[in-house]
């Protein structure tokens, strides 16, 4: 099985349940400050995963974001399995020619998304799963992509573009990850104490059902990776 490249942007936003679903070798890299990072050749990879982070997807202070966009565009062209989560979805959308809308609408906490089309990976979450949101930016649906999930505040919550799946929300989060996020000042700086308490309570209520569904979803992504050999 070829390894999966996981691009991270901050230490506390790792792959979480995605790693268990892949169940294979990972190469975890952070390239934010490198305009020309030495990334693995796509033919050596089983897939590419891009995680979240607090920066804007087009933030020119981080030249590595442009390198990530180039890699994702090439990966989709080469039909390499790609998964982008939150910021990672926005980077994927930009790589496919979409537009980014900064401060479009804040969604933080557990709330439902409407799944509007079938997908091998996302479908494991169900028709209207309650998931963890943590974003304020949004993207347009890339040309030729299929809209998979939506909310009133964020019309593009998930999309499929060939071999690539983008998720604006965070099904990768485990109980321990949520505790880490709620204890990380960079994550909670804009939240009131009652917001933190509500998110913690939401985790207790919704993660017991969400985690097993997410495990099935990411196992389906892992099968796509293994199919590359």
mmCIF file with all atom_site columns, C-alpha atoms in Angstrom:
data_model
loop_
_atom_site.group_PDB
_atom_site.id
_atom_site.type_symbol
_atom_site.label_atom_id
_atom_site.label_alt_id
_atom_site.label_comp_id
_atom_site.label_asym_id
_atom_site.label_entity_id
_atom_site.label_seq_id
_atom_site.pdbx_PDB_ins_code
_atom_site.Cartn_x
_atom_site.Cartn_y
_atom_site.Cartn_z
_atom_site.occupancy
_atom_site.B_iso_or_equiv
_atom_site.pdbx_formal_charge
_atom_site.auth_seq_id
_atom_site.auth_comp_id
_atom_site.auth_asym_id
_atom_site.auth_atom_id
_atom_site.pdbx_PDB_model_num
ATOM 1   C CA . UNK A 1 1   ? 0.000   0.000  0.000   1.00 0.00 ? 1   UNK A CA 1
ATOM 2   C CA . UNK A 1 2   ? 1.390   3.363  -1.008  1.00 0.00 ? 2   UNK A CA 1
ATOM 3   C CA . UNK A 1 3   ? 1.506   5.966  1.796   1.00 0.00 ? 3   UNK A CA 1
ATOM 4   C CA . UNK A 1 4   ? -0.975  8.798  2.120   1.00 0.00 ? 4   UNK A CA 1
ATOM 5   C CA . UNK A 1 5   ? 0.369   12.332 2.337   1.00 0.00 ? 5   UNK A CA 1
ATOM 6   C CA . UNK A 1 6   ? -1.357  14.295 5.120   1.00 0.00 ? 6   UNK A CA 1
ATOM 7   C CA . UNK A 1 7   ? -0.840  18.057 4.972   1.00 0.00 ? 7   UNK A CA 1
ATOM 8   C CA . UNK A 1 8   ? -1.444  19.780 8.309   1.00 0.00 ? 8   UNK A CA 1
ATOM 9   C CA . UNK A 1 9   ? -1.421  23.476 9.213   1.00 0.00 ? 9   UNK A CA 1
ATOM 10  C CA . UNK A 1 10  ? -1.438  23.507 13.029  1.00 0.00 ? 10  UNK A CA 1
ATOM 11  C CA . UNK A 1 11  ? -0.370  20.760 15.441  1.00 0.00 ? 11  UNK A CA 1
ATOM 12  C CA . UNK A 1 12  ? -3.785  20.274 17.049  1.00 0.00 ? 12  UNK A CA 1
ATOM 13  C CA . UNK A 1 13  ? -5.646  19.652 13.760  1.00 0.00 ? 13  UNK A CA 1
ATOM 14  C CA . UNK A 1 14  ? -4.332  16.227 12.859  1.00 0.00 ? 14  UNK A CA 1
ATOM 15  C CA . UNK A 1 15  ? -6.030  13.469 10.861  1.00 0.00 ? 15  UNK A CA 1
ATOM 16  C CA . UNK A 1 16  ? -7.914  11.944 13.811  1.00 0.00 ? 16  UNK A CA 1
ATOM 17  C CA . UNK A 1 17  ? -10.325 9.262  12.637  1.00 0.00 ? 17  UNK A CA 1
ATOM 18  C CA . UNK A 1 18  ? -9.069  9.612  9.058   1.00 0.00 ? 18  UNK A CA 1
ATOM 19  C CA . UNK A 1 19  ? -5.842  7.859  10.042  1.00 0.00 ? 19  UNK A CA 1
ATOM 20  C CA . UNK A 1 20  ? -7.725  4.863  11.429  1.00 0.00 ? 20  UNK A CA 1
ATOM 21  C CA . UNK A 1 21  ? -9.832  4.660  8.275   1.00 0.00 ? 21  UNK A CA 1
ATOM 22  C CA . UNK A 1 22  ? -6.780  4.656  6.032   1.00 0.00 ? 22  UNK A CA 1
ATOM 23  C CA . UNK A 1 23  ? -5.140  2.005  8.248   1.00 0.00 ? 23  UNK A CA 1
ATOM 24  C CA . UNK A 1 24  ? -1.847  2.339  6.440   1.00 0.00 ? 24  UNK A CA 1
ATOM 25  C CA . UNK A 1 25  ? 1.330   4.397  6.241   1.00 0.00 ? 25  UNK A CA 1
ATOM 26  C CA . UNK A 1 26  ? 1.019   8.183  6.501   1.00 0.00 ? 26  UNK A CA 1
ATOM 27  C CA . UNK A 1 27  ? 3.460   10.934 5.624   1.00 0.00 ? 27  UNK A CA 1
ATOM 28  C CA . UNK A 1 28  ? 2.479   13.947 7.734   1.00 0.00 ? 28  UNK A CA 1
ATOM 29  C CA . UNK A 1 29  ? 3.913   17.258 6.541   1.00 0.00 ? 29  UNK A CA 1
ATOM 30  C CA . UNK A 1 30  ? 3.477   20.973 7.213   1.00 0.00 ? 30  UNK A CA 1
ATOM 31  C CA . UNK A 1 31  ? 4.684   23.203 4.358   1.00 0.00 ? 31  UNK A CA 1
ATOM 32  C CA . UNK A 1 32  ? 3.049   26.554 5.119   1.00 0.00 ? 32  UNK A CA 1
ATOM 33  C CA . UNK A 1 33  ? 6.225   28.626 5.021   1.00 0.00 ? 33  UNK A CA 1
ATOM 34  C CA . UNK A 1 34  ? 7.906   26.924 2.045   1.00 0.00 ? 34  UNK A CA 1
ATOM 35  C CA . UNK A 1 35  ? 7.042   28.267 -1.402  1.00 0.00 ? 35  UNK A CA 1
ATOM 36  C CA . UNK A 1 36  ? 8.695   25.289 -3.116  1.00 0.00 ? 36  UNK A CA 1
ATOM 37  C CA . UNK A 1 37  ? 8.366   22.350 -0.725  1.00 0.00 ? 37  UNK A CA 1
ATOM 38  C CA . UNK A 1 38  ? 9.811   19.003 -1.718  1.00 0.00 ? 38  UNK A CA 1
ATOM 39  C CA . UNK A 1 39  ? 6.627   16.960 -1.766  1.00 0.00 ? 39  UNK A CA 1
ATOM 40  C CA . UNK A 1 40  ? 6.377   13.284 -2.753  1.00 0.00 ? 40  UNK A CA 1
ATOM 41  C CA . UNK A 1 41  ? 5.621   12.442 -6.362  1.00 0.00 ? 41  UNK A CA 1
ATOM 42  C CA . UNK A 1 42  ? 1.955   11.639 -6.860  1.00 0.00 ? 42  UNK A CA 1
ATOM 43  C CA . UNK A 1 43  ? 2.709   8.237  -8.374  1.00 0.00 ? 43  UNK A CA 1
ATOM 44  C CA . UNK A 1 44  ? 4.340   7.267  -5.063  1.00 0.00 ? 44  UNK A CA 1
ATOM 45  C CA . UNK A 1 45  ? 1.238   8.127  -3.034  1.00 0.00 ? 45  UNK A CA 1
ATOM 46  C CA . UNK A 1 46  ? -1.977  6.274  -2.306  1.00 0.00 ? 46  UNK A CA 1
ATOM 47  C CA . UNK A 1 47  ? -3.801  9.513  -1.574  1.00 0.00 ? 47  UNK A CA 1
ATOM 48  C CA . UNK A 1 48  ? -3.601  13.081 -0.294  1.00 0.00 ? 48  UNK A CA 1
ATOM 49  C CA . UNK A 1 49  ? -5.388  14.459 2.794   1.00 0.00 ? 49  UNK A CA 1
ATOM 50  C CA . UNK A 1 50  ? -5.430  18.167 3.661   1.00 0.00 ? 50  UNK A CA 1
ATOM 51  C CA . UNK A 1 51  ? -6.506  19.191 7.152   1.00 0.00 ? 51  UNK A CA 1
ATOM 52  C CA . UNK A 1 52  ? -7.869  22.353 8.748   1.00 0.00 ? 52  UNK A CA 1
ATOM 53  C CA . UNK A 1 53  ? -6.270  25.465 10.164  1.00 0.00 ? 53  UNK A CA 1
ATOM 54  C CA . UNK A 1 54  ? -7.002  29.053 11.211  1.00 0.00 ? 54  UNK A CA 1
ATOM 55  C CA . UNK A 1 55  ? -5.548  30.865 8.208   1.00 0.00 ? 55  UNK A CA 1
ATOM 56  C CA . UNK A 1 56  ? -7.390  31.920 5.057   1.00 0.00 ? 56  UNK A CA 1
ATOM 57  C CA . UNK A 1 57  ? -7.053  29.485 2.175   1.00 0.00 ? 57  UNK A CA 1
ATOM 58  C CA . UNK A 1 58  ? -5.565  32.241 -0.013  1.00 0.00 ? 58  UNK A CA 1
ATOM 59  C CA . UNK A 1 59  ? -3.404  33.868 2.674   1.00 0.00 ? 59  UNK A CA 1
ATOM 60  C CA . UNK A 1 60  ? -0.261  35.081 0.894   1.00 0.00 ? 60  UNK A CA 1
ATOM 61  C CA . UNK A 1 61  ? 1.655   35.169 4.186   1.00 0.00 ? 61  UNK A CA 1
ATOM 62  C CA . UNK A 1 62  ? 1.867   31.378 3.851   1.00 0.00 ? 62  UNK A CA 1
ATOM 63  C CA . UNK A 1 63  ? 3.450   30.579 0.472   1.00 0.00 ? 63  UNK A CA 1
ATOM 64  C CA . UNK A 1 64  ? 3.078   26.862 1.050   1.00 0.00 ? 64  UNK A CA 1
ATOM 65  C CA . UNK A 1 65  ? -0.669  27.162 0.488   1.00 0.00 ? 65  UNK A CA 1
ATOM 66  C CA . UNK A 1 66  ? -0.026  27.820 -3.203  1.00 0.00 ? 66  UNK A CA 1
ATOM 67  C CA . UNK A 1 67  ? 2.100   24.674 -3.342  1.00 0.00 ? 67  UNK A CA 1
ATOM 68  C CA . UNK A 1 68  ? -0.761  22.737 -1.741  1.00 0.00 ? 68  UNK A CA 1
ATOM 69  C CA . UNK A 1 69  ? -3.178  24.056 -4.347  1.00 0.00 ? 69  UNK A CA 1
ATOM 70  C CA . UNK A 1 70  ? -0.873  22.984 -7.167  1.00 0.00 ? 70  UNK A CA 1
ATOM 71  C CA . UNK A 1 71  ? -0.493  19.519 -5.667  1.00 0.00 ? 71  UNK A CA 1
ATOM 72  C CA . UNK A 1 72  ? -4.248  19.084 -5.274  1.00 0.00 ? 72  UNK A CA 1
ATOM 73  C CA . UNK A 1 73  ? -4.986  20.207 -8.820  1.00 0.00 ? 73  UNK A CA 1
ATOM 74  C CA . UNK A 1 74  ? -2.432  17.696 -10.109 1.00 0.00 ? 74  UNK A CA 1
ATOM 75  C CA . UNK A 1 75  ? -3.809  14.957 -7.821  1.00 0.00 ? 75  UNK A CA 1
ATOM 76  C CA . UNK A 1 76  ? -7.339  15.394 -9.157  1.00 0.00 ? 76  UNK A CA 1
ATOM 77  C CA . UNK A 1 77  ? -6.020  15.349 -12.727 1.00 0.00 ? 77  UNK A CA 1
ATOM 78  C CA . UNK A 1 78  ? -4.158  12.117 -11.931 1.00 0.00 ? 78  UNK A CA 1
ATOM 79  C CA . UNK A 1 79  ? -7.235  10.593 -10.211 1.00 0.00 ? 79  UNK A CA 1
ATOM 80  C CA . UNK A 1 80  ? -5.421  10.221 -6.892  1.00 0.00 ? 80  UNK A CA 1
ATOM 81  C CA . UNK A 1 81  ? -7.843  9.945  -3.936  1.00 0.00 ? 81  UNK A CA 1
ATOM 82  C CA . UNK A 1 82  ? -8.012  13.319 -2.180  1.00 0.00 ? 82  UNK A CA 1
ATOM 83  C CA . UNK A 1 83  ? -9.758  14.356 1.026   1.00 0.00 ? 83  UNK A CA 1
ATOM 84  C CA . UNK A 1 84  ? -9.909  17.990 2.121   1.00 0.00 ? 84  UNK A CA 1
ATOM 85  C CA . UNK A 1 85  ? -11.346 18.966 5.525   1.00 0.00 ? 85  UNK A CA 1
ATOM 86  C CA . UNK A 1 86  ? -12.434 22.520 6.466   1.00 0.00 ? 86  UNK A CA 1
ATOM 87  C CA . UNK A 1 87  ? -9.480  24.696 5.371   1.00 0.00 ? 87  UNK A CA 1
ATOM 88  C CA . UNK A 1 88  ? -8.408  21.683 3.321   1.00 0.00 ? 88  UNK A CA 1
ATOM 89  C CA . UNK A 1 89  ? -11.730 21.747 1.461   1.00 0.00 ? 89  UNK A CA 1
ATOM 90  C CA . UNK A 1 90  ? -11.295 25.446 0.737   1.00 0.00 ? 90  UNK A CA 1
ATOM 91  C CA . UNK A 1 91  ? -7.767  24.882 -0.590  1.00 0.00 ? 91  UNK A CA 1
ATOM 92  C CA . UNK A 1 92  ? -9.125  22.055 -2.762  1.00 0.00 ? 92  UNK A CA 1
ATOM 93  C CA . UNK A 1 93  ? -11.895 24.287 -4.092  1.00 0.00 ? 93  UNK A CA 1
ATOM 94  C CA . UNK A 1 94  ? -9.412  27.041 -4.987  1.00 0.00 ? 94  UNK A CA 1
ATOM 95  C CA . UNK A 1 95  ? -7.208  24.454 -6.684  1.00 0.00 ? 95  UNK A CA 1
ATOM 96  C CA . UNK A 1 96  ? -10.207 23.567 -8.866  1.00 0.00 ? 96  UNK A CA 1
ATOM 97  C CA . UNK A 1 97  ? -10.853 27.192 -9.839  1.00 0.00 ? 97  UNK A CA 1
ATOM 98  C CA . UNK A 1 98  ? -13.523 28.075 -7.279  1.00 0.00 ? 98  UNK A CA 1
ATOM 99  C CA . UNK A 1 99  ? -13.961 31.329 -5.352  1.00 0.00 ? 99  UNK A CA 1
ATOM 100 C CA . UNK A 1 100 ? -13.353 31.849 -1.633  1.00 0.00 ? 100 UNK A CA 1
ATOM 101 C CA . UNK A 1 101 ? -15.746 34.012 0.417   1.00 0.00 ? 101 UNK A CA 1
ATOM 102 C CA . UNK A 1 102 ? -14.069 35.303 3.559   1.00 0.00 ? 102 UNK A CA 1
ATOM 103 C CA . UNK A 1 103 ? -16.189 35.742 6.716   1.00 0.00 ? 103 UNK A CA 1
ATOM 104 C CA . UNK A 1 104 ? -19.207 34.432 4.848   1.00 0.00 ? 104 UNK A CA 1
ATOM 105 C CA . UNK A 1 105 ? -20.913 33.153 7.976   1.00 0.00 ? 105 UNK A CA 1
ATOM 106 C CA . UNK A 1 106 ? -19.685 31.684 11.235  1.00 0.00 ? 106 UNK A CA 1
ATOM 107 C CA . UNK A 1 107 ? -20.679 28.141 12.151  1.00 0.00 ? 107 UNK A CA 1
ATOM 108 C CA . UNK A 1 108 ? -19.065 26.782 15.310  1.00 0.00 ? 108 UNK A CA 1
ATOM 109 C CA . UNK A 1 109 ? -20.501 23.850 17.209  1.00 0.00 ? 109 UNK A CA 1
ATOM 110 C CA . UNK A 1 110 ? -22.580 20.763 16.540  1.00 0.00 ? 110 UNK A CA 1
ATOM 111 C CA . UNK A 1 111 ? -25.390 21.134 14.005  1.00 0.00 ? 111 UNK A CA 1
ATOM 112 C CA . UNK A 1 112 ? -26.959 19.155 11.188  1.00 0.00 ? 112 UNK A CA 1
ATOM 113 C CA . UNK A 1 113 ? -26.020 19.211 7.519   1.00 0.00 ? 113 UNK A CA 1
ATOM 114 C CA . UNK A 1 114 ? -28.364 18.182 4.731   1.00 0.00 ? 114 UNK A CA 1
ATOM 115 C CA . UNK A 1 115 ? -26.816 15.521 2.498   1.00 0.00 ? 115 UNK A CA 1
ATOM 116 C CA . UNK A 1 116 ? -28.219 16.158 -0.977  1.00 0.00 ? 116 UNK A CA 1
ATOM 117 C CA . UNK A 1 117 ? -26.463 13.562 -3.165  1.00 0.00 ? 117 UNK A CA 1
ATOM 118 C CA . UNK A 1 118 ? -25.081 10.062 -2.821  1.00 0.00 ? 118 UNK A CA 1
ATOM 119 C CA . UNK A 1 119 ? -21.373 9.502  -2.259  1.00 0.00 ? 119 UNK A CA 1
ATOM 120 C CA . UNK A 1 120 ? -19.422 6.355  -1.388  1.00 0.00 ? 120 UNK A CA 1
ATOM 121 C CA . UNK A 1 121 ? -17.562 8.060  1.465   1.00 0.00 ? 121 UNK A CA 1
ATOM 122 C CA . UNK A 1 122 ? -19.897 10.760 2.759   1.00 0.00 ? 122 UNK A CA 1
ATOM 123 C CA . UNK A 1 123 ? -22.938 8.491  2.521   1.00 0.00 ? 123 UNK A CA 1
ATOM 124 C CA . UNK A 1 124 ? -21.828 6.573  5.600   1.00 0.00 ? 124 UNK A CA 1
ATOM 125 C CA . UNK A 1 125 ? -22.758 9.582  7.745   1.00 0.00 ? 125 UNK A CA 1
ATOM 126 C CA . UNK A 1 126 ? -26.449 9.370  6.824   1.00 0.00 ? 126 UNK A CA 1
ATOM 127 C CA . UNK A 1 127 ? -28.943 11.783 5.261   1.00 0.00 ? 127 UNK A CA 1
ATOM 128 C CA . UNK A 1 128 ? -28.828 14.525 7.898   1.00 0.00 ? 128 UNK A CA 1
ATOM 129 C CA . UNK A 1 129 ? -25.943 13.950 10.287  1.00 0.00 ? 129 UNK A CA 1
ATOM 130 C CA . UNK A 1 130 ? -25.156 16.273 13.169  1.00 0.00 ? 130 UNK A CA 1
ATOM 131 C CA . UNK A 1 131 ? -21.503 17.199 12.770  1.00 0.00 ? 131 UNK A CA 1
ATOM 132 C CA . UNK A 1 132 ? -18.956 19.593 14.238  1.00 0.00 ? 132 UNK A CA 1
ATOM 133 C CA . UNK A 1 133 ? -18.585 22.925 12.437  1.00 0.00 ? 133 UNK A CA 1
ATOM 134 C CA . UNK A 1 134 ? -15.716 25.356 13.039  1.00 0.00 ? 134 UNK A CA 1
ATOM 135 C CA . UNK A 1 135 ? -15.432 27.920 10.254  1.00 0.00 ? 135 UNK A CA 1
ATOM 136 C CA . UNK A 1 136 ? -16.452 31.351 8.952   1.00 0.00 ? 136 UNK A CA 1
ATOM 137 C CA . UNK A 1 137 ? -15.256 31.191 5.322   1.00 0.00 ? 137 UNK A CA 1
ATOM 138 C CA . UNK A 1 138 ? -17.037 29.454 2.445   1.00 0.00 ? 138 UNK A CA 1
ATOM 139 C CA . UNK A 1 139 ? -16.445 28.509 -1.182  1.00 0.00 ? 139 UNK A CA 1
ATOM 140 C CA . UNK A 1 140 ? -18.466 28.282 -4.355  1.00 0.00 ? 140 UNK A CA 1
ATOM 141 C CA . UNK A 1 141 ? -19.035 24.845 -5.838  1.00 0.00 ? 141 UNK A CA 1
ATOM 142 C CA . UNK A 1 142 ? -16.169 24.169 -8.276  1.00 0.00 ? 142 UNK A CA 1
ATOM 143 C CA . UNK A 1 143 ? -17.167 23.859 -11.913 1.00 0.00 ? 143 UNK A CA 1
ATOM 144 C CA . UNK A 1 144 ? -18.118 20.284 -12.728 1.00 0.00 ? 144 UNK A CA 1
ATOM 145 C CA . UNK A 1 145 ? -18.226 19.203 -9.077  1.00 0.00 ? 145 UNK A CA 1
ATOM 146 C CA . UNK A 1 146 ? -21.226 17.569 -7.411  1.00 0.00 ? 146 UNK A CA 1
ATOM 147 C CA . UNK A 1 147 ? -22.727 19.254 -4.363  1.00 0.00 ? 147 UNK A CA 1
ATOM 148 C CA . UNK A 1 148 ? -23.054 16.674 -1.591  1.00 0.00 ? 148 UNK A CA 1
ATOM 149 C CA . UNK A 1 149 ? -24.125 18.588 1.524   1.00 0.00 ? 149 UNK A CA 1
ATOM 150 C CA . UNK A 1 150 ? -25.374 22.018 2.505   1.00 0.00 ? 150 UNK A CA 1
ATOM 151 C CA . UNK A 1 151 ? -26.605 24.248 5.340   1.00 0.00 ? 151 UNK A CA 1
ATOM 152 C CA . UNK A 1 152 ? -28.455 27.569 5.082   1.00 0.00 ? 152 UNK A CA 1
ATOM 153 C CA . UNK A 1 153 ? -25.376 29.464 6.287   1.00 0.00 ? 153 UNK A CA 1
ATOM 154 C CA . UNK A 1 154 ? -22.917 27.553 4.078   1.00 0.00 ? 154 UNK A CA 1
ATOM 155 C CA . UNK A 1 155 ? -24.433 26.294 0.819   1.00 0.00 ? 155 UNK A CA 1
ATOM 156 C CA . UNK A 1 156 ? -21.342 24.211 -0.040  1.00 0.00 ? 156 UNK A CA 1
ATOM 157 C CA . UNK A 1 157 ? -20.680 21.968 2.956   1.00 0.00 ? 157 UNK A CA 1
ATOM 158 C CA . UNK A 1 158 ? -19.339 19.044 0.921   1.00 0.00 ? 158 UNK A CA 1
ATOM 159 C CA . UNK A 1 159 ? -18.584 18.294 -2.718  1.00 0.00 ? 159 UNK A CA 1
ATOM 160 C CA . UNK A 1 160 ? -17.186 15.568 -4.929  1.00 0.00 ? 160 UNK A CA 1
ATOM 161 C CA . UNK A 1 161 ? -14.881 16.419 -7.852  1.00 0.00 ? 161 UNK A CA 1
ATOM 162 C CA . UNK A 1 162 ? -13.672 13.227 -9.498  1.00 0.00 ? 162 UNK A CA 1
ATOM 163 C CA . UNK A 1 163 ? -11.285 11.516 -7.095  1.00 0.00 ? 163 UNK A CA 1
ATOM 164 C CA . UNK A 1 164 ? -11.558 14.360 -4.551  1.00 0.00 ? 164 UNK A CA 1
ATOM 165 C CA . UNK A 1 165 ? -13.940 14.832 -1.644  1.00 0.00 ? 165 UNK A CA 1
ATOM 166 C CA . UNK A 1 166 ? -14.184 18.138 0.209   1.00 0.00 ? 166 UNK A CA 1
ATOM 167 C CA . UNK A 1 167 ? -15.794 18.456 3.650   1.00 0.00 ? 167 UNK A CA 1
ATOM 168 C CA . UNK A 1 168 ? -16.294 21.844 5.289   1.00 0.00 ? 168 UNK A CA 1
ATOM 169 C CA . UNK A 1 169 ? -17.126 20.228 8.640   1.00 0.00 ? 169 UNK A CA 1
ATOM 170 C CA . UNK A 1 170 ? -15.097 17.981 10.955  1.00 0.00 ? 170 UNK A CA 1
ATOM 171 C CA . UNK A 1 171 ? -16.164 14.311 11.109  1.00 0.00 ? 171 UNK A CA 1
ATOM 172 C CA . UNK A 1 172 ? -12.553 13.353 11.890  1.00 0.00 ? 172 UNK A CA 1
ATOM 173 C CA . UNK A 1 173 ? -12.826 14.628 15.475  1.00 0.00 ? 173 UNK A CA 1
ATOM 174 C CA . UNK A 1 174 ? -12.608 12.206 18.397  1.00 0.00 ? 174 UNK A CA 1
ATOM 175 C CA . UNK A 1 175 ? -13.510 12.893 22.021  1.00 0.00 ? 175 UNK A CA 1
ATOM 176 C CA . UNK A 1 176 ? -9.859  13.519 22.878  1.00 0.00 ? 176 UNK A CA 1
ATOM 177 C CA . UNK A 1 177 ? -9.411  15.840 19.889  1.00 0.00 ? 177 UNK A CA 1
ATOM 178 C CA . UNK A 1 178 ? -12.426 17.884 20.912  1.00 0.00 ? 178 UNK A CA 1
ATOM 179 C CA . UNK A 1 179 ? -11.021 18.201 24.432  1.00 0.00 ? 179 UNK A CA 1
ATOM 180 C CA . UNK A 1 180 ? -7.717  19.360 22.930  1.00 0.00 ? 180 UNK A CA 1
ATOM 181 C CA . UNK A 1 181 ? -9.434  21.947 20.743  1.00 0.00 ? 181 UNK A CA 1
ATOM 182 C CA . UNK A 1 182 ? -11.483 23.308 23.622  1.00 0.00 ? 182 UNK A CA 1
ATOM 183 C CA . UNK A 1 183 ? -8.279  23.655 25.634  1.00 0.00 ? 183 UNK A CA 1
ATOM 184 C CA . UNK A 1 184 ? -6.371  25.419 22.848  1.00 0.00 ? 184 UNK A CA 1
ATOM 185 C CA . UNK A 1 185 ? -6.537  29.238 23.136  1.00 0.00 ? 185 UNK A CA 1
ATOM 186 C CA . UNK A 1 186 ? -6.187  29.739 19.367  1.00 0.00 ? 186 UNK A CA 1
ATOM 187 C CA . UNK A 1 187 ? -9.346  27.680 18.869  1.00 0.00 ? 187 UNK A CA 1
ATOM 188 C CA . UNK A 1 188 ? -11.460 29.324 21.555  1.00 0.00 ? 188 UNK A CA 1
ATOM 189 C CA . UNK A 1 189 ? -10.236 32.940 21.471  1.00 0.00 ? 189 UNK A CA 1
ATOM 190 C CA . UNK A 1 190 ? -13.415 34.173 19.756  1.00 0.00 ? 190 UNK A CA 1
ATOM 191 C CA . UNK A 1 191 ? -15.793 32.056 21.829  1.00 0.00 ? 191 UNK A CA 1
ATOM 192 C CA . UNK A 1 192 ? -17.620 32.927 25.029  1.00 0.00 ? 192 UNK A CA 1
ATOM 193 C CA . UNK A 1 193 ? -17.341 30.496 27.967  1.00 0.00 ? 193 UNK A CA 1
ATOM 194 C CA . UNK A 1 194 ? -20.936 29.431 27.417  1.00 0.00 ? 194 UNK A CA 1
ATOM 195 C CA . UNK A 1 195 ? -20.082 28.615 23.775  1.00 0.00 ? 195 UNK A CA 1
ATOM 196 C CA . UNK A 1 196 ? -17.265 26.345 24.917  1.00 0.00 ? 196 UNK A CA 1
ATOM 197 C CA . UNK A 1 197 ? -19.607 24.651 27.374  1.00 0.00 ? 197 UNK A CA 1
ATOM 198 C CA . UNK A 1 198 ? -22.203 24.140 24.633  1.00 0.00 ? 198 UNK A CA 1
ATOM 199 C CA . UNK A 1 199 ? -19.668 22.579 22.290  1.00 0.00 ? 199 UNK A CA 1
ATOM 200 C CA . UNK A 1 200 ? -18.423 20.273 25.029  1.00 0.00 ? 200 UNK A CA 1
ATOM 201 C CA . UNK A 1 201 ? -21.992 19.232 25.797  1.00 0.00 ? 201 UNK A CA 1
ATOM 202 C CA . UNK A 1 202 ? -22.645 18.723 22.088  1.00 0.00 ? 202 UNK A CA 1
ATOM 203 C CA . UNK A 1 203 ? -19.681 16.405 21.898  1.00 0.00 ? 203 UNK A CA 1
ATOM 204 C CA . UNK A 1 204 ? -21.062 14.310 24.710  1.00 0.00 ? 204 UNK A CA 1
ATOM 205 C CA . UNK A 1 205 ? -24.432 14.148 22.991  1.00 0.00 ? 205 UNK A CA 1
ATOM 206 C CA . UNK A 1 206 ? -23.460 13.604 19.347  1.00 0.00 ? 206 UNK A CA 1
ATOM 207 C CA . UNK A 1 207 ? -20.002 12.007 19.150  1.00 0.00 ? 207 UNK A CA 1
ATOM 208 C CA . UNK A 1 208 ? -21.155 8.566  20.344  1.00 0.00 ? 208 UNK A CA 1
ATOM 209 C CA . UNK A 1 209 ? -23.230 8.236  17.151  1.00 0.00 ? 209 UNK A CA 1
ATOM 210 C CA . UNK A 1 210 ? -21.020 10.320 14.873  1.00 0.00 ? 210 UNK A CA 1
ATOM 211 C CA . UNK A 1 211 ? -17.727 8.543  15.535  1.00 0.00 ? 211 UNK A CA 1
ATOM 212 C CA . UNK A 1 212 ? -18.845 5.069  14.341  1.00 0.00 ? 212 UNK A CA 1
ATOM 213 C CA . UNK A 1 213 ? -20.414 6.609  11.227  1.00 0.00 ? 213 UNK A CA 1
ATOM 214 C CA . UNK A 1 214 ? -17.260 8.607  10.518  1.00 0.00 ? 214 UNK A CA 1
ATOM 215 C CA . UNK A 1 215 ? -15.144 5.485  10.972  1.00 0.00 ? 215 UNK A CA 1
ATOM 216 C CA . UNK A 1 216 ? -17.185 3.811  8.209   1.00 0.00 ? 216 UNK A CA 1
ATOM 217 C CA . UNK A 1 217 ? -16.850 6.881  5.984   1.00 0.00 ? 217 UNK A CA 1
ATOM 218 C CA . UNK A 1 218 ? -13.080 7.073  6.342   1.00 0.00 ? 218 UNK A CA 1
ATOM 219 C CA . UNK A 1 219 ? -12.747 3.310  5.921   1.00 0.00 ? 219 UNK A CA 1
ATOM 220 C CA . UNK A 1 220 ? -14.435 3.797  2.533   1.00 0.00 ? 220 UNK A CA 1
ATOM 221 C CA . UNK A 1 221 ? -11.835 6.445  1.712   1.00 0.00 ? 221 UNK A CA 1
ATOM 222 C CA . UNK A 1 222 ? -9.170  3.966  2.840   1.00 0.00 ? 222 UNK A CA 1
ATOM 223 C CA . UNK A 1 223 ? -10.527 1.417  0.370   1.00 0.00 ? 223 UNK A CA 1
ATOM 224 C CA . UNK A 1 224 ? -10.059 3.945  -2.446  1.00 0.00 ? 224 UNK A CA 1
ATOM 225 C CA . UNK A 1 225 ? -6.471  4.429  -1.297  1.00 0.00 ? 225 UNK A CA 1
ATOM 226 C CA . UNK A 1 226 ? -5.814  0.687  -1.167  1.00 0.00 ? 226 UNK A CA 1
ATOM 227 C CA . UNK A 1 227 ? -7.247  0.289  -4.654  1.00 0.00 ? 227 UNK A CA 1
ATOM 228 C CA . UNK A 1 228 ? -4.231  2.227  -5.955  1.00 0.00 ? 228 UNK A CA 1
ATOM 229 C CA . UNK A 1 229 ? -2.008  -0.560 -4.648  1.00 0.00 ? 229 UNK A CA 1
#
